[in-house]
Amino acid sequence: MRPFCYSFRMLIGYARVSTPTQNLDRQLDALKAAGCDQVYADKASGASMKGRPQLTRALKSLTAGDVLVLAEWDRATRSMHDGLAIITRVKEHGATIKALDRTWCDLTTPIGEGILAFLSSLAQDERERIVRRSEEGREAAKARGVKFGRKPKLTDAQQASVRGMIEEGVSDSAIADVTGVHRTTISRFRRNDLSTDH
């Protein structure tokens, strides 16, 4: 018997505990009581999707009209961002999601959809703030003279020496042998140095 979502095609349940010694019974009982047609369960760390292989299987099994039923939101997800990513994947299948222990995460209702939209906007705002802070930090570091990117293969002293040898007509291969770097490094330096001079 299905206590909710009578019009949906399939109820796909998911439960997880983080160690093999922990018990899944409580979560499995909750999913059974919810009327799930199929249940997937992980006994592993949820640090990444690789640590939740049964969740990956559950997501792949979804078809249009299905509901992914999470026994416990915190067990299924690592963070709010991770939860929103899972919800996005569910919706890509034309399915929806319900967490039995979180009234706000019930996308089978209009209220749940509204709450999700609000949480998604908060998550987007947080991502934009992180990007903005990173850019501000980068600009501040540049202003202090901090250089970004890969470390130059030639030190300042080597560059001066290479420049002198180039002016004397020494070949790139010979300069590479002297400096201990690859010939392409010398060729690149020659090109860049000439373009800077002009």
Tab-separated table of N, CA and C in Angstrom, residues 65-156:
chain	number	residue	atom	x	y	z
A	65	GLY	N	8.246	9.952	-14.228
A	65	GLY	CA	7.118	9.656	-13.363
A	65	GLY	C	7.481	8.940	-12.083
A	66	ASP	N	8.742	8.502	-11.954
A	66	ASP	CA	9.179	7.820	-10.728
A	66	ASP	C	9.455	8.812	-9.606
A	67	VAL	N	9.543	8.280	-8.385
A	67	VAL	CA	9.932	9.084	-7.223
A	67	VAL	C	11.109	8.405	-6.538
A	68	LEU	N	12.200	9.153	-6.315
A	68	LEU	CA	13.306	8.642	-5.508
A	68	LEU	C	12.992	8.994	-4.060
A	69	VAL	N	12.833	7.980	-3.219
A	69	VAL	CA	12.475	8.177	-1.816
A	69	VAL	C	13.725	7.947	-0.959
A	70	LEU	N	14.175	8.999	-0.285
A	70	LEU	CA	15.347	8.901	0.588
A	70	LEU	C	14.882	8.637	2.014
A	71	ALA	N	15.412	7.589	2.609
A	71	ALA	CA	15.038	7.281	3.989
A	71	ALA	C	15.458	8.411	4.916
A	72	GLU	N	16.699	8.888	4.742
A	72	GLU	CA	17.221	9.977	5.566
A	72	GLU	C	18.083	10.888	4.693
A	73	TRP	N	17.724	12.149	4.634
A	73	TRP	CA	18.421	13.130	3.797
A	73	TRP	C	19.915	13.175	4.108
A	74	ASP	N	20.282	13.272	5.385
A	74	ASP	CA	21.693	13.411	5.763
A	74	ASP	C	22.511	12.169	5.426
A	75	ARG	N	21.869	11.012	5.388
A	75	ARG	CA	22.578	9.784	5.032
A	75	ARG	C	22.810	9.703	3.524
A	76	ALA	N	21.867	10.214	2.767
A	76	ALA	CA	21.961	10.114	1.307
A	76	ALA	C	22.873	11.168	0.711
A	77	THR	N	22.947	12.338	1.361
A	77	THR	CA	23.692	13.464	0.796
A	77	THR	C	24.856	13.873	1.685
A	78	ARG	N	25.835	14.542	1.076
A	78	ARG	CA	27.003	15.014	1.827
A	78	ARG	C	26.828	16.448	2.296
A	79	SER	N	26.042	17.220	1.558
A	79	SER	CA	25.887	18.648	1.843
A	79	SER	C	24.657	19.151	1.095
A	80	MET	N	24.285	20.389	1.332
A	80	MET	CA	23.163	20.975	0.609
A	80	MET	C	23.456	21.012	-0.888
A	81	HIS	N	24.697	21.381	-1.251
A	81	HIS	CA	25.063	21.435	-2.672
A	81	HIS	C	24.958	20.050	-3.308
A	82	ASP	N	25.425	19.022	-2.584
A	82	ASP	CA	25.357	17.657	-3.085
A	82	ASP	C	23.903	17.233	-3.228
A	83	GLY	N	23.071	17.597	-2.242
A	83	GLY	CA	21.655	17.262	-2.308
A	83	GLY	C	20.967	17.896	-3.495
A	84	LEU	N	21.282	19.166	-3.751
A	84	LEU	CA	20.690	19.854	-4.898
A	84	LEU	C	21.159	19.227	-6.213
A	85	ALA	N	22.421	18.764	-6.228
A	85	ALA	CA	22.935	18.099	-7.436
A	85	ALA	C	22.182	16.792	-7.681
A	86	ILE	N	21.892	16.061	-6.605
A	86	ILE	CA	21.138	14.811	-6.732
A	86	ILE	C	19.723	15.106	-7.236
A	87	ILE	N	19.098	16.139	-6.660
A	87	ILE	CA	17.751	16.518	-7.086
A	87	ILE	C	17.744	16.881	-8.568
A	88	THR	N	18.780	17.595	-9.007
A	88	THR	CA	18.886	17.970	-10.419
A	88	THR	C	18.957	16.738	-11.308
A	89	ARG	N	19.754	15.752	-10.888
A	89	ARG	CA	19.875	14.514	-11.669
A	89	ARG	C	18.548	13.768	-11.720
A	90	VAL	N	17.831	13.772	-10.601
A	90	VAL	CA	16.525	13.118	-10.555
A	90	VAL	C	15.569	13.777	-11.544
A	91	LYS	N	15.552	15.102	-11.554
A	91	LYS	CA	14.639	15.838	-12.432
A	91	LYS	C	15.005	15.652	-13.897
A	92	GLU	N	16.304	15.431	-14.185
A	92	GLU	CA	16.733	15.187	-15.565
A	92	GLU	C	16.108	13.907	-16.129
A	93	HIS	N	15.763	12.971	-15.224
A	93	HIS	CA	15.110	11.721	-15.637
A	93	HIS	C	13.594	11.887	-15.756
A	94	GLY	N	13.105	13.092	-15.453
A	94	GLY	CA	11.663	13.300	-15.468
A	94	GLY	C	11.003	12.762	-14.215
A	95	ALA	N	11.830	12.486	-13.199
A	95	ALA	CA	11.337	11.934	-11.933
A	95	ALA	C	11.314	13.039	-10.878
A	96	THR	N	10.941	12.662	-9.672
A	96	THR	CA	10.944	13.617	-8.571
A	96	THR	C	11.500	12.942	-7.322
A	97	ILE	N	11.555	13.645	-6.208
A	97	ILE	CA	12.256	13.136	-5.029
A	97	ILE	C	11.494	13.481	-3.758
A	98	LYS	N	11.645	12.627	-2.764
A	98	LYS	CA	11.042	12.860	-1.458
A	98	LYS	C	11.967	12.294	-0.391
A	99	ALA	N	12.293	13.105	0.626
A	99	ALA	CA	13.066	12.643	1.781
A	99	ALA	C	12.086	12.438	2.928
A	100	LEU	N	12.044	11.240	3.476
A	100	LEU	CA	11.058	10.914	4.503
A	100	LEU	C	11.253	11.704	5.790
A	101	ASP	N	12.500	12.133	6.053
A	101	ASP	CA	12.754	12.843	7.309
A	101	ASP	C	12.887	14.355	7.130
A	102	ARG	N	12.584	14.873	5.934
A	102	ARG	CA	12.669	16.313	5.689
A	102	ARG	C	11.395	16.770	4.979
A	103	THR	N	10.529	17.443	5.697
A	103	THR	CA	9.261	17.865	5.101
A	103	THR	C	9.464	18.829	3.940
A	104	TRP	N	10.561	19.621	3.980
A	104	TRP	CA	10.792	20.580	2.901
A	104	TRP	C	11.223	19.891	1.612
A	105	CYS	N	11.803	18.683	1.737
A	105	CYS	CA	12.269	17.983	0.533
A	105	CYS	C	11.236	16.951	0.099
A	106	ASP	N	10.117	17.450	-0.368
A	106	ASP	CA	9.075	16.598	-0.913
A	106	ASP	C	8.590	17.270	-2.189
A	107	LEU	N	9.246	16.913	-3.294
A	107	LEU	CA	8.920	17.552	-4.561
A	107	LEU	C	7.672	16.977	-5.205
A	108	THR	N	6.985	16.116	-4.457
A	108	THR	CA	5.704	15.612	-4.952
A	108	THR	C	4.594	16.609	-4.633
A	109	THR	N	4.947	17.704	-3.943
A	109	THR	CA	3.951	18.732	-3.602
A	109	THR	C	4.400	20.091	-4.129
A	110	PRO	N	3.484	20.991	-4.425
A	110	PRO	CA	3.834	22.345	-4.870
A	110	PRO	C	4.666	23.083	-3.829
A	111	ILE	N	4.375	22.880	-2.541
A	111	ILE	CA	5.134	23.549	-1.484
A	111	ILE	C	6.596	23.105	-1.529
A	112	GLY	N	6.806	21.805	-1.721
A	112	GLY	CA	8.174	21.288	-1.815
A	112	GLY	C	8.928	21.896	-2.972
A	113	GLU	N	8.279	22.055	-4.108
A	113	GLU	CA	8.899	22.680	-5.274
A	113	GLU	C	9.297	24.119	-4.971
A	114	GLY	N	8.433	24.834	-4.256
A	114	GLY	CA	8.729	26.230	-3.907
A	114	GLY	C	9.912	26.338	-2.973
A	115	ILE	N	9.961	25.455	-1.981
A	115	ILE	CA	11.084	25.463	-1.029
A	115	ILE	C	12.382	25.129	-1.755
A	116	LEU	N	12.322	24.150	-2.670
A	116	LEU	CA	13.512	23.784	-3.437
A	116	LEU	C	14.020	24.959	-4.254
A	117	ALA	N	13.100	25.697	-4.890
A	117	ALA	CA	13.506	26.854	-5.692
A	117	ALA	C	14.219	27.874	-4.814
A	118	PHE	N	13.706	28.066	-3.591
A	118	PHE	CA	14.332	28.999	-2.650
A	118	PHE	C	15.732	28.522	-2.271
A	119	LEU	N	15.869	27.224	-1.939
A	119	LEU	CA	17.177	26.679	-1.556
A	119	LEU	C	18.158	26.727	-2.722
A	120	SER	N	17.670	26.480	-3.927
A	120	SER	CA	18.539	26.529	-5.109
A	120	SER	C	19.081	27.936	-5.320
A	121	SER	N	18.229	28.952	-5.079
A	121	SER	CA	18.682	30.337	-5.236
A	121	SER	C	19.730	30.676	-4.182
A	122	LEU	N	19.556	30.146	-2.968
A	122	LEU	CA	20.560	30.369	-1.922
A	122	LEU	C	21.895	29.719	-2.303
A	123	ALA	N	21.821	28.497	-2.819
A	123	ALA	CA	23.044	27.792	-3.223
A	123	ALA	C	23.748	28.524	-4.355
A	124	GLN	N	22.975	29.031	-5.319
A	124	GLN	CA	23.551	29.792	-6.425
A	124	GLN	C	24.215	31.058	-5.926
A	125	ASP	N	23.556	31.735	-4.989
A	125	ASP	CA	24.117	32.945	-4.406
A	125	ASP	C	25.432	32.642	-3.704
A	126	GLU	N	25.483	31.519	-2.986
A	126	GLU	CA	26.710	31.136	-2.284
A	126	GLU	C	27.831	30.838	-3.275
A	127	ARG	N	27.513	30.140	-4.385
A	127	ARG	CA	28.530	29.855	-5.402
A	127	ARG	C	29.084	31.146	-5.993
A	128	GLU	N	28.188	32.111	-6.254
A	128	GLU	CA	28.620	33.389	-6.823
A	128	GLU	C	29.495	34.161	-5.834
A	129	ARG	N	29.163	34.079	-4.555
A	129	ARG	CA	29.983	34.755	-3.543
A	129	ARG	C	31.366	34.140	-3.452
A	130	ILE	N	31.437	32.808	-3.545
A	130	ILE	CA	32.732	32.123	-3.489
A	130	ILE	C	33.596	32.544	-4.672
A	131	VAL	N	32.989	32.578	-5.879
A	131	VAL	CA	33.726	32.990	-7.081
A	131	VAL	C	34.199	34.429	-6.937
A	132	ARG	N	33.315	35.306	-6.450
A	132	ARG	CA	33.657	36.717	-6.291
A	132	ARG	C	34.800	36.899	-5.294
A	133	ARG	N	34.737	36.177	-4.173
A	133	ARG	CA	35.801	36.284	-3.168
A	133	ARG	C	37.129	35.778	-3.725
A	134	SER	N	37.066	34.693	-4.514
A	134	SER	CA	38.286	34.145	-5.111
A	134	SER	C	38.912	35.163	-6.059
A	135	GLU	N	38.072	35.796	-6.872
A	135	GLU	CA	38.572	36.798	-7.826
A	135	GLU	C	39.163	37.998	-7.091
A	136	GLU	N	38.489	38.438	-6.017
A	136	GLU	CA	38.997	39.566	-5.237
A	136	GLU	C	40.335	39.216	-4.591
A	137	GLY	N	40.440	37.985	-4.082
A	137	GLY	CA	41.700	37.537	-3.475
A	137	GLY	C	42.816	37.466	-4.491
A	138	ARG	N	42.478	37.011	-5.696
A	138	ARG	CA	43.477	36.921	-6.767
A	138	ARG	C	43.969	38.303	-7.170
A	139	GLU	N	43.035	39.254	-7.307
A	139	GLU	CA	43.415	40.621	-7.675
A	139	GLU	C	44.285	41.264	-6.595
A	140	ALA	N	43.924	41.015	-5.333
A	140	ALA	CA	44.710	41.570	-4.224
A	140	ALA	C	46.119	40.981	-4.228
A	141	ALA	N	46.225	39.676	-4.509
A	141	ALA	CA	47.536	39.023	-4.555
A	141	ALA	C	48.370	39.572	-5.706
A	142	LYS	N	47.719	39.796	-6.864
A	142	LYS	CA	48.435	40.378	-8.006
A	142	LYS	C	48.969	41.759	-7.663
A	143	ALA	N	48.162	42.542	-6.943
A	143	ALA	CA	48.573	43.893	-6.549
A	143	ALA	C	49.793	43.851	-5.625
A	144	ARG	N	49.906	42.752	-4.869
A	144	ARG	CA	51.070	42.591	-3.976
A	144	ARG	C	52.273	42.011	-4.709
A	145	GLY	N	52.110	41.714	-5.995
A	145	GLY	CA	53.231	41.197	-6.788
A	145	GLY	C	53.302	39.685	-6.871
A	146	VAL	N	52.276	39.010	-6.371
A	146	VAL	CA	52.261	37.555	-6.436
A	146	VAL	C	52.014	37.128	-7.876
A	147	LYS	N	52.840	36.191	-8.360
A	147	LYS	CA	52.700	35.706	-9.729
A	147	LYS	C	51.957	34.380	-9.737
A	148	PHE	N	51.045	34.235	-10.698
A	148	PHE	CA	50.268	33.009	-10.828
A	148	PHE	C	50.736	32.228	-12.051
A	149	GLY	N	50.267	31.009	-12.132
A	149	GLY	CA	50.641	30.164	-13.265
A	149	GLY	C	51.842	29.301	-12.934
A	150	ARG	N	52.298	28.570	-13.948
A	150	ARG	CA	53.440	27.676	-13.728
A	150	ARG	C	54.723	28.457	-13.490
A	151	LYS	N	55.571	27.887	-12.657
A	151	LYS	CA	56.862	28.507	-12.367
A	151	LYS	C	57.718	28.508	-13.635
A	152	PRO	N	58.345	29.646	-13.968
A	152	PRO	CA	59.190	29.701	-15.173
A	152	PRO	C	60.290	28.645	-15.125
A	153	LYS	N	60.565	28.036	-16.278
A	153	LYS	CA	61.604	27.007	-16.318
A	153	LYS	C	63.003	27.608	-16.276
A	154	LEU	N	63.109	28.900	-16.619
A	154	LEU	CA	64.398	29.592	-16.573
A	154	LEU	C	64.367	30.658	-15.485
A	155	THR	N	65.367	30.665	-14.634
A	155	THR	CA	65.457	31.705	-13.620
A	155	THR	C	65.811	33.025	-14.290
A	156	ASP	N	65.739	34.129	-13.548
A	156	ASP	CA	66.082	35.439	-14.111
A	156	ASP	C	67.519	35.450	-14.625
